[in-house]
């Protein structure tokens, strides 16, 4: 056995809301089975509170990855944004794919207020930017299913040595044009990215990110994920 073999489980979400595709899974599904030194395992997860984490934990028990890297869609963002923080909050402005719409609920009752990502976020950003793709750190993954998954995994694996990260990616160009108020994964403002990193300078809550959504070509998102994996 190759002692240097490393395994990353990388996940993407199913479509939700008014979308018929989800940029996160479209990109994840096109990754090769090996990226650099990493063996890549891919998993499609449901856009459902609690169920996304359940599916990832089941896969992790079987695959025994070294890192879990989750990917979600943030429609109002024009760049790839690795997340620095997961918060202990479920607060949805639209229903998930199972009709759930929690408000002001904890992800894990009694759990810490927040966790930092346990992957090298700044190194990932520099790797993606070095490949010529727009990228910046985000300090808010929102309070919808993406954050729910991110927090749940960090909470479960805290102290285990298994590292967990989350990356939000823009919509695909063909997904532009939504005019309904939508949450972070469909139309967030760019507020979580600092202005000097290309973020919007307006103070707009994530759920008020309607209007035409920025897009990024699929091949750029896929390459950004390759570069992120190499930086792990």
Coordinates of N, CA and C in Angstrom, one line a residue:
X1 N 0.9 -1.2 0.0 CA 0.0 0.0 0.0 C 0.9 1.2 0.0
X2 N 0.4 2.2 -0.8 CA 1.2 3.5 -0.8 C 0.8 4.3 0.4
X3 N 1.9 4.5 1.3 CA 1.6 5.2 2.6 C 1.3 6.6 2.4
X4 N 1.6 7.2 1.2 CA 1.3 8.6 0.9 C -0.1 8.8 0.4
X5 N -0.8 7.8 0.2 CA -2.2 8.0 -0.4 C -3.1 8.7 0.5
X6 N -3.7 9.8 0.0 CA -4.6 10.6 0.8 C -6.0 10.6 0.1
X7 N -7.0 10.7 0.9 CA -8.4 10.6 0.3 C -9.2 11.9 0.8
X8 N -9.8 12.5 -0.2 CA -10.7 13.6 0.1 C -12.1 13.2 -0.4
X9 N -13.1 13.4 0.5 CA -14.5 13.3 0.1 C -15.0 14.6 -0.2
X10 N -15.5 14.9 -1.4 CA -15.9 16.2 -1.9 C -17.4 16.1 -2.3
X11 N -18.2 17.0 -1.7 CA -19.6 16.9 -1.9 C -20.2 18.1 -2.7
X12 N -21.3 17.9 -3.4 CA -22.1 19.0 -4.0 C -23.6 18.7 -3.8
X13 N -24.3 19.8 -3.9 CA -25.8 19.7 -3.6 C -26.6 19.5 -4.8
X14 N -27.8 18.9 -4.6 CA -28.8 18.8 -5.6 C -29.4 20.2 -5.9
X15 N -30.1 20.3 -7.0 CA -30.8 21.6 -7.3 C -31.9 21.9 -6.2
X16 N -32.2 23.1 -6.0 CA -33.3 23.5 -5.1 C -33.9 24.8 -5.5
X17 N -34.9 25.2 -4.9 CA -35.6 26.5 -5.2 C -36.1 26.4 -6.7
X18 N -35.8 27.4 -7.4 CA -36.3 27.4 -8.8 C -35.3 26.9 -9.8
X19 N -34.1 26.5 -9.3 CA -33.1 26.0 -10.2 C -33.3 24.5 -10.6
X20 N -32.9 24.2 -11.8 CA -32.9 22.8 -12.3 C -31.5 22.2 -12.3
X21 N -30.5 23.0 -12.0 CA -29.1 22.5 -11.8 C -28.6 23.2 -10.6
X22 N -27.5 22.6 -10.0 CA -26.8 23.2 -9.0 C -25.3 23.3 -9.4
X23 N -24.8 24.5 -9.4 CA -23.4 24.6 -9.9 C -22.4 23.8 -9.1
X24 N -22.7 23.6 -7.8 CA -21.7 22.9 -7.0 C -21.6 21.4 -7.4
X25 N -22.7 20.7 -7.7 CA -22.6 19.4 -8.1 C -22.2 19.3 -9.6
X26 N -22.6 20.2 -10.4 CA -22.1 20.2 -11.8 C -20.6 20.2 -11.8
X27 N -20.0 21.0 -10.9 CA -18.5 21.0 -10.9 C -17.9 19.8 -10.2
X28 N -18.4 19.5 -9.1 CA -17.9 18.3 -8.3 C -17.9 17.1 -9.2
X29 N -19.0 16.8 -9.8 CA -19.2 15.6 -10.6 C -18.2 15.5 -11.8
X30 N -17.6 16.6 -12.2 CA -16.6 16.6 -13.3 C -15.2 16.5 -12.8
X31 N -15.0 16.4 -11.5 CA -13.6 16.2 -11.1 C -13.1 14.8 -11.4
X32 N -11.8 14.7 -11.6 CA -11.2 13.4 -11.9 C -11.1 12.6 -10.6
X33 N -10.9 11.3 -10.7 CA -10.8 10.5 -9.5 C -9.5 10.7 -8.7
X34 N -8.5 11.4 -9.3 CA -7.3 11.7 -8.6 C -6.9 13.1 -9.0
X35 N -6.6 13.9 -8.0 CA -6.1 15.3 -8.2 C -4.8 15.4 -7.4
X36 N -3.7 15.6 -8.1 CA -2.4 15.6 -7.4 C -2.2 14.4 -6.6
X37 N -1.9 14.5 -5.3 CA -1.7 13.3 -4.4 C -3.0 12.8 -3.8
X38 N -4.1 13.4 -4.2 CA -5.4 13.1 -3.5 C -6.2 12.1 -4.4
X39 N -6.7 11.1 -3.7 CA -7.8 10.3 -4.3 C -9.1 11.0 -4.0
X40 N -9.9 11.2 -5.0 CA -11.1 12.0 -4.9 C -12.4 11.1 -4.9
X41 N -13.2 11.2 -3.8 CA -14.5 10.5 -3.8 C -15.5 11.6 -3.9
X42 N -16.5 11.4 -4.7 CA -17.5 12.5 -4.9 C -18.9 12.0 -4.4
X43 N -19.7 12.9 -3.9 CA -21.0 12.6 -3.3 C -22.0 13.7 -3.5
X44 N -23.1 13.3 -4.1 CA -24.3 14.3 -4.2 C -25.1 14.2 -2.9
X45 N -25.4 15.4 -2.4 CA -26.2 15.4 -1.1 C -27.5 16.2 -1.3
X46 N -28.5 15.8 -0.5 CA -29.8 16.5 -0.7 C -29.7 17.9 0.0
X47 N -30.5 18.8 -0.6 CA -30.6 20.2 0.0 C -31.7 20.1 1.0
X48 N -31.4 19.4 2.1 CA -32.4 19.2 3.2 C -31.6 19.3 4.5
X49 N -32.1 20.2 5.4 CA -31.6 20.3 6.7 C -31.4 18.9 7.4
X50 N -30.2 18.7 8.0 CA -30.0 17.4 8.7 C -29.7 16.3 7.8
X51 N -30.4 16.1 6.7 CA -30.2 15.0 5.8 C -28.9 15.0 5.0
X52 N -28.5 16.2 4.7 CA -27.2 16.4 4.0 C -26.1 15.8 4.8
X53 N -26.0 16.2 6.1 CA -25.0 15.8 7.0 C -25.1 14.3 7.2
X54 N -26.3 13.8 7.4 CA -26.5 12.3 7.6 C -25.9 11.5 6.5
X55 N -26.1 12.0 5.2 CA -25.6 11.2 4.1 C -24.0 11.3 4.0
X56 N -23.5 12.5 4.3 CA -22.0 12.6 4.3 C -21.4 11.8 5.4
X57 N -22.0 11.7 6.6 CA -21.4 10.9 7.7 C -21.5 9.5 7.3
X58 N -22.5 9.0 6.7 CA -22.6 7.6 6.3 C -21.5 7.3 5.3
X59 N -21.3 8.2 4.3 CA -20.2 8.0 3.3 C -18.8 8.0 4.0
X60 N -18.6 8.9 5.0 CA -17.4 9.0 5.6 C -17.0 7.8 6.4
X61 N -18.0 7.1 7.0 CA -17.8 5.9 7.8 C -17.3 4.8 6.8
X62 N -17.8 4.8 5.6 CA -17.4 3.8 4.7 C -16.0 4.1 4.0
X63 N -15.8 5.4 3.6 CA -14.7 5.7 2.8 C -13.4 6.1 3.7
X64 N -13.7 6.5 4.9 CA -12.6 6.9 5.8 C -11.7 8.0 5.2
X65 N -12.2 9.1 4.8 CA -11.4 10.2 4.1 C -10.5 10.9 5.2
X66 N -9.5 11.5 4.7 CA -8.7 12.4 5.5 C -9.3 13.8 5.6
X67 N -10.0 14.2 4.6 CA -10.6 15.5 4.5 C -12.0 15.4 3.9
X68 N -12.9 16.2 4.4 CA -14.2 16.3 3.7 C -14.3 17.8 3.3
X69 N -14.5 18.0 2.0 CA -14.6 19.3 1.4 C -16.0 19.4 0.7
X70 N -16.8 20.2 1.3 CA -18.2 20.4 0.8 C -18.2 21.6 -0.1
X71 N -19.0 21.6 -1.1 CA -19.2 22.7 -2.1 C -20.6 23.0 -2.2
X72 N -20.9 24.3 -2.2 CA -22.3 24.8 -2.3 C -22.4 26.0 -3.3
X73 N -23.6 26.3 -3.7 CA -23.8 27.4 -4.7 C -24.2 28.6 -4.0
X74 N -23.5 29.8 -4.2 CA -23.9 31.1 -3.7 C -24.2 32.0 -4.9
X75 N -25.4 32.1 -5.2 CA -25.8 32.8 -6.5 C -25.4 34.2 -6.6
X76 N -25.4 35.0 -5.5 CA -25.0 36.4 -5.6 C -23.6 36.7 -5.6
X77 N -22.7 35.7 -5.5 CA -21.3 35.9 -5.5 C -20.7 35.7 -6.9
X78 N -19.7 36.5 -7.2 CA -19.1 36.4 -8.5 C -17.8 35.7 -8.5
X79 N -17.4 35.3 -7.3 CA -16.1 34.6 -7.1 C -16.2 33.3 -6.3
X80 N -15.2 32.5 -6.3 CA -15.2 31.3 -5.5 C -14.8 31.8 -4.1
X81 N -15.6 31.3 -3.1 CA -15.4 31.8 -1.7 C -15.3 30.7 -0.7
X82 N -14.1 30.2 -0.4 CA -13.9 29.3 0.7 C -14.4 29.9 2.0
X83 N -15.1 29.1 2.8 CA -15.7 29.7 4.1 C -14.8 29.5 5.3
X84 N -14.7 30.5 6.1 CA -13.9 30.5 7.3 C -14.6 30.0 8.5
X85 N -15.9 30.2 8.6 CA -16.7 30.0 9.8 C -18.0 29.3 9.5
X86 N -18.4 28.4 10.4 CA -19.7 27.8 10.4 C -20.4 28.1 11.7
X87 N -21.7 28.5 11.7 CA -22.4 29.0 12.9 C -23.5 28.0 13.3
X88 N -23.8 28.0 14.5 CA -24.8 27.1 15.1 C -26.2 27.6 14.9
X89 N -26.6 27.8 13.7 CA -27.9 28.4 13.4 C -28.6 27.9 12.2
X90 N -29.8 27.5 12.3 CA -30.7 27.2 11.1 C -31.7 28.3 11.0
X91 N -31.7 29.1 9.9 CA -32.6 30.2 9.8 C -32.9 30.4 8.3
X92 N -33.9 29.7 7.8 CA -34.2 29.6 6.4 C -35.2 30.7 5.9
X93 N -35.0 31.2 4.8 CA -36.0 32.2 4.2 C -36.9 31.5 3.2
X94 N -36.5 30.3 2.7 CA -37.3 29.5 1.8 C -37.2 28.0 2.3
X95 N -38.2 27.2 1.9 CA -38.2 25.8 2.3 C -37.0 25.1 1.7
X96 N -36.5 24.1 2.4 CA -35.6 23.2 1.7 C -36.3 22.2 0.9
X97 N -35.6 21.2 0.3 CA -36.3 20.3 -0.6 C -37.2 19.3 0.0
X98 N -37.3 19.3 1.4 CA -38.3 18.5 2.1 C -39.4 19.3 2.7
X99 N -39.4 20.6 2.4 CA -40.4 21.5 2.9 C -40.1 22.0 4.3
X100 N -38.9 21.8 4.7 CA -38.6 22.4 6.1 C -38.1 23.9 5.9
X101 N -38.6 24.6 6.9 CA -38.2 26.1 6.9 C -37.9 26.5 8.4
X102 N -36.8 26.0 9.0 CA -36.5 26.3 10.4 C -36.2 27.8 10.5
X103 N -36.6 28.4 11.7 CA -36.2 29.8 12.0 C -35.6 29.8 13.4
X104 N -34.5 30.4 13.5 CA -33.8 30.7 14.8 C -33.6 29.4 15.6
X105 N -33.2 28.3 14.9 CA -33.0 27.0 15.6 C -31.5 26.7 15.6
X106 N -31.0 26.1 16.6 CA -29.6 25.6 16.5 C -29.4 24.4 15.6
X107 N -28.2 24.3 15.0 CA -27.9 23.1 14.3 C -27.7 22.0 15.3
X108 N -26.9 22.3 16.3 CA -26.6 21.3 17.4 C -26.9 21.9 18.7
X109 N -28.1 21.6 19.3 CA -28.4 22.2 20.6 C -27.3 22.0 21.6
X110 N -26.9 23.1 22.3 CA -25.8 23.0 23.3 C -24.4 23.0 22.7
X111 N -24.3 23.0 21.3 CA -23.0 23.1 20.7 C -22.4 24.5 20.7
X112 N -21.1 24.6 20.4 CA -20.5 25.9 20.3 C -21.2 26.9 19.4
X113 N -21.1 28.1 19.6 CA -21.7 29.1 18.7 C -21.2 29.0 17.3
X114 N -19.9 28.7 17.1 CA -19.3 28.6 15.8 C -18.0 27.7 15.8
X115 N -17.7 27.3 14.6 CA -16.4 26.6 14.4 C -15.7 27.2 13.2
X116 N -14.4 27.3 13.3 CA -13.6 27.7 12.2 C -13.4 26.4 11.3
X117 N -13.2 26.6 10.0 CA -12.8 25.6 9.1 C -11.5 24.9 9.6
X118 N -11.4 23.6 9.4 CA -10.2 23.0 9.8 C -9.3 22.6 8.6
X119 N -9.6 23.2 7.4 CA -8.7 23.1 6.2 C -8.0 24.5 6.1
X120 N -6.9 24.5 5.4 CA -6.2 25.8 5.2 C -6.8 26.8 4.3
X121 N -7.8 27.6 4.8 CA -8.6 28.4 4.0 C -7.7 29.4 3.2
X122 N -6.8 30.1 3.8 CA -6.0 31.1 3.1 C -5.1 30.4 2.0
X123 N -4.6 29.3 2.3 CA -3.8 28.6 1.3 C -4.7 28.2 0.1
X124 N -5.9 27.8 0.4 CA -6.8 27.4 -0.7 C -7.1 28.7 -1.6
X125 N -7.3 29.8 -0.9 CA -7.6 31.0 -1.7 C -6.4 31.4 -2.6
X126 N -5.2 31.3 -2.0 CA -4.0 31.7 -2.8 C -3.8 30.7 -4.0
X127 N -4.1 29.4 -3.7 CA -3.9 28.5 -4.8 C -4.9 28.7 -5.9
X128 N -6.2 29.0 -5.6 CA -7.1 29.3 -6.7 C -6.8 30.6 -7.4
X129 N -6.5 31.6 -6.6 CA -6.1 32.9 -7.2 C -4.9 32.8 -8.1
X130 N -4.0 31.9 -7.7 CA -2.7 31.7 -8.5 C -3.0 31.0 -9.8
X131 N -4.2 30.4 -9.9 CA -4.6 29.8 -11.2 C -5.4 30.7 -12.0
X132 N -5.5 32.0 -11.6 CA -6.1 33.0 -12.4 C -7.6 33.0 -12.3
X133 N -8.1 32.4 -11.2 CA -9.6 32.4 -11.0 C -9.9 33.3 -9.8
X134 N -10.9 34.1 -9.9 CA -11.3 35.0 -8.9 C -11.8 34.3 -7.6
X135 N -11.2 34.6 -6.4 CA -11.4 33.9 -5.2 C -11.1 34.8 -4.0
X136 N -11.9 34.6 -3.0 CA -11.7 35.4 -1.7 C -12.3 34.7 -0.6
X137 N -11.8 35.0 0.6 CA -12.3 34.3 1.8 C -13.7 34.9 2.1
X138 N -14.6 34.0 2.6 CA -15.9 34.4 3.1 C -16.0 34.1 4.6
X139 N -16.6 35.1 5.3 CA -16.8 34.9 6.7 C -18.2 34.6 7.2
X140 N -19.0 34.2 6.2 CA -20.4 33.8 6.5 C -20.9 32.8 5.5
X141 N -21.2 31.6 5.9 CA -21.8 30.6 5.0 C -23.4 30.7 5.1
X142 N -23.9 31.8 5.7 CA -25.3 31.9 5.8 C -25.9 31.1 6.9
X143 N -27.2 30.8 6.8 CA -27.9 29.9 7.8 C -28.8 28.9 7.2
X144 N -28.5 28.6 5.9 CA -29.4 27.7 5.2 C -28.7 26.3 5.2
X145 N -28.9 25.4 4.2 CA -28.5 24.1 4.3 C -27.0 24.0 4.2
X146 N -26.3 24.8 3.4 CA -24.9 24.8 3.3 C -24.2 25.0 4.7
X147 N -24.6 26.0 5.4 CA -24.0 26.2 6.7 C -24.4 25.0 7.6
X148 N -25.6 24.5 7.5 CA -26.1 23.4 8.3 C -25.1 22.2 8.2
X149 N -24.8 21.9 6.9 CA -23.9 20.8 6.6 C -22.5 21.1 7.2
X150 N -22.0 22.3 6.9 CA -20.6 22.6 7.4 C -20.5 22.5 8.9
X151 N -21.5 23.1 9.6 CA -21.4 23.1 11.1 C -21.6 21.7 11.6
X152 N -22.5 20.9 11.0 CA -22.7 19.6 11.5 C -21.5 18.7 11.4
X153 N -20.8 18.8 10.3 CA -19.6 18.0 10.1 C -18.4 18.5 11.0
X154 N -18.3 19.8 11.2 CA -17.2 20.3 12.1 C -17.5 19.8 13.5
X155 N -18.8 19.9 13.9 CA -19.2 19.5 15.2 C -18.9 18.0 15.5
X156 N -19.3 17.2 14.5 CA -19.1 15.7 14.6 C -17.6 15.3 14.6
X157 N -16.8 16.0 13.8 CA -15.4 15.5 13.7 C -14.5 16.4 14.5
X158 N -15.0 17.3 15.4 CA -14.1 18.1 16.2 C -13.2 17.2 17.1
X159 N -11.9 17.4 17.0 CA -11.0 16.6 17.8 C -10.6 15.2 17.2
X160 N -11.2 14.9 16.0 CA -10.9 13.6 15.5 C -9.7 13.5 14.6
X161 N -9.2 14.7 14.1 CA -8.2 14.7 13.1 C -8.6 14.8 11.7
X162 N -9.9 14.4 11.5 CA -10.5 14.6 10.1 C -10.8 16.0 9.9
X163 N -10.3 16.6 8.8 CA -10.5 18.0 8.5 C -11.7 18.3 7.7
X164 N -12.4 19.4 7.9 CA -13.6 19.7 7.2 C -13.5 21.2 6.6
X165 N -13.9 21.3 5.4 CA -14.0 22.7 4.8 C -15.2 22.8 3.9
X166 N -15.5 24.1 3.6 CA -16.6 24.4 2.7 C -16.2 25.5 1.8
X167 N -16.7 25.3 0.5 CA -16.4 26.3 -0.5 C -17.7 26.6 -1.2
X168 N -18.0 27.9 -1.3 CA -19.2 28.4 -2.1 C -18.7 28.8 -3.5
X169 N -19.4 28.4 -4.5 CA -19.1 28.8 -5.9 C -20.2 29.5 -6.5
X170 N -19.9 30.4 -7.5 CA -21.0 31.1 -8.1 C -21.9 30.2 -9.0
X171 N -23.0 30.8 -9.4 CA -23.9 30.0 -10.3 C -23.2 29.9 -11.6
X172 N -23.7 29.0 -12.5 CA -23.3 29.0 -13.9 C -24.0 30.1 -14.6
X173 N -23.4 30.5 -15.8 CA -24.0 31.6 -16.5 C -25.4 31.4 -16.9
X174 N -25.7 30.1 -17.2 CA -27.1 29.8 -17.7 C -28.1 29.9 -16.5
X175 N -27.6 30.1 -15.3 CA -28.5 30.1 -14.2 C -28.9 31.6 -13.8
X176 N -28.3 32.6 -14.5 CA -28.6 34.0 -14.2 C -30.0 34.4 -14.4
X177 N -30.4 35.5 -13.8 CA -31.7 36.1 -14.1 C -32.7 36.0 -13.1
X178 N -32.4 35.3 -12.0 CA -33.5 35.1 -11.0 C -33.8 36.5 -10.4
X179 N -35.1 36.7 -10.2 CA -35.6 38.0 -9.7 C -36.3 37.9 -8.4
X180 N -36.3 36.7 -7.8 CA -37.0 36.5 -6.5 C -36.0 36.6 -5.4
X181 N -36.4 37.1 -4.2 CA -35.5 37.0 -3.0 C -35.1 35.6 -2.7
X182 N -33.9 35.3 -2.6 CA -33.4 33.9 -2.3 C -32.3 33.9 -1.3
X183 N -32.0 32.8 -0.6 CA -31.0 32.7 0.4 C -29.6 32.6 -0.2
X184 N -28.7 32.5 0.7 CA -27.2 32.5 0.3 C -26.9 31.6 -0.9
X185 N -27.4 30.4 -0.9 CA -27.0 29.4 -1.9 C -27.6 29.8 -3.3
X186 N -28.6 30.6 -3.3 CA -29.2 31.0 -4.6 C -28.9 32.5 -5.0
X187 N -28.8 33.3 -4.0 CA -28.6 34.7 -4.4 C -28.1 35.6 -3.3
X188 N -27.1 35.2 -2.6 CA -26.6 36.1 -1.5 C -25.9 37.3 -2.1
X189 N -25.9 38.3 -1.2 CA -25.1 39.5 -1.5 C -23.6 39.0 -1.4
X190 N -22.7 39.9 -1.8 CA -21.3 39.6 -1.7 C -20.7 40.2 -0.4
X191 N -21.6 40.5 0.5 CA -21.1 41.2 1.7 C -20.1 40.3 2.5
X192 N -20.2 39.0 2.6 CA -19.3 38.2 3.4 C -17.8 38.3 2.9
X193 N -17.6 38.7 1.6 CA -16.3 38.9 1.1 C -15.9 40.3 1.3
X194 N -14.7 40.5 1.9 CA -14.3 41.9 2.2 C -14.2 42.7 0.9
X195 N -14.6 44.0 1.0 CA -14.5 44.9 -0.2 C -13.2 44.8 -1.0
X196 N -12.1 44.8 -0.2 CA -10.8 44.8 -0.9 C -10.5 43.5 -1.6
X197 N -11.4 42.5 -1.4 CA -11.3 41.2 -2.0 C -12.3 41.1 -3.2
X198 N -12.9 42.2 -3.5 CA -13.9 42.1 -4.6 C -15.3 42.1 -4.1
X199 N -15.6 42.2 -2.8 CA -16.9 42.1 -2.3 C -17.7 43.3 -2.6
X200 N -19.1 43.2 -2.5 CA -20.0 44.3 -2.6 C -19.9 45.2 -1.4
X201 N -19.9 46.5 -1.5 CA -19.7 47.3 -0.4 C -21.0 47.6 0.3
X202 N -22.2 47.2 -0.3 CA -23.5 47.5 0.3 C -23.7 46.5 1.5
X203 N -24.5 46.9 2.4 CA -24.9 46.0 3.5 C -26.2 45.4 3.2
X204 N -26.2 44.2 2.6 CA -27.4 43.5 2.1 C -27.4 42.1 2.8
X205 N -28.5 41.8 3.5 CA -28.5 40.5 4.1 C -28.5 39.4 3.0
X206 N -28.0 38.2 3.3 CA -28.0 37.2 2.3 C -29.3 36.9 1.6
X207 N -30.4 36.9 2.4 CA -31.7 36.6 1.8 C -32.3 37.6 0.8
X208 N -31.6 38.8 0.8 CA -32.1 39.8 -0.1 C -31.2 40.0 -1.3
X209 N -30.8 38.9 -1.9 CA -29.9 38.9 -3.0 C -30.5 38.6 -4.3
X210 N -31.8 39.1 -4.5 CA -32.5 38.9 -5.8 C -31.8 39.6 -7.0
X211 N -32.4 39.5 -8.1 CA -31.9 40.1 -9.3 C -31.0 39.2 -10.1
X212 N -30.4 39.7 -11.1 CA -29.6 38.9 -12.0 C -28.4 38.4 -11.2
X213 N -28.1 37.1 -11.3 CA -27.0 36.5 -10.6 C -25.7 36.5 -11.4
X214 N -24.6 36.8 -10.8 CA -23.3 36.6 -11.5 C -23.1 35.2 -11.9
X215 N -22.4 34.9 -12.9 CA -22.1 33.6 -13.3 C -20.6 33.3 -13.5
X216 N -20.2 32.1 -13.4 CA -18.8 31.7 -13.7 C -18.8 30.5 -14.5
X217 N -18.0 30.4 -15.6 CA -18.0 29.2 -16.5 C -17.7 28.0 -15.7
X218 N -18.4 26.9 -16.0 CA -18.2 25.6 -15.3 C -16.8 25.2 -15.3
X219 N -16.0 25.3 -16.4 CA -14.7 24.9 -16.4 C -13.8 25.6 -15.4
X220 N -14.1 26.9 -15.2 CA -13.4 27.7 -14.2 C -13.7 27.2 -12.8
X221 N -14.9 26.8 -12.5 CA -15.3 26.3 -11.2 C -14.6 25.0 -10.9
X222 N -14.6 24.1 -11.9 CA -14.0 22.8 -11.8 C -12.5 23.0 -11.5
X223 N -11.8 23.9 -12.3 CA -10.4 24.1 -12.1 C -10.2 24.7 -10.7
X224 N -11.0 25.5 -10.2 CA -10.9 26.1 -8.9 C -10.9 25.0 -7.8
X225 N -11.8 24.0 -8.0 CA -11.9 22.9 -7.1 C -10.6 22.0 -7.1
X226 N -10.1 21.8 -8.3 CA -8.8 21.1 -8.4 C -7.7 21.8 -7.7
X227 N -7.6 23.1 -7.8 CA -6.6 23.9 -7.1 C -6.8 23.9 -5.6
X228 N -8.1 23.9 -5.2 CA -8.4 23.8 -3.8 C -7.9 22.5 -3.2
X229 N -8.2 21.4 -3.9 CA -7.8 20.1 -3.4 C -6.3 20.0 -3.3
X230 N -5.6 20.5 -4.3 CA -4.1 20.5 -4.3 C -3.6 21.2 -3.1
X231 N -4.3 22.2 -2.6 CA -3.9 23.0 -1.5 C -4.1 22.4 -0.1
X232 N -4.9 21.3 -0.1 CA -5.2 20.7 1.2 C -4.0 20.2 1.9

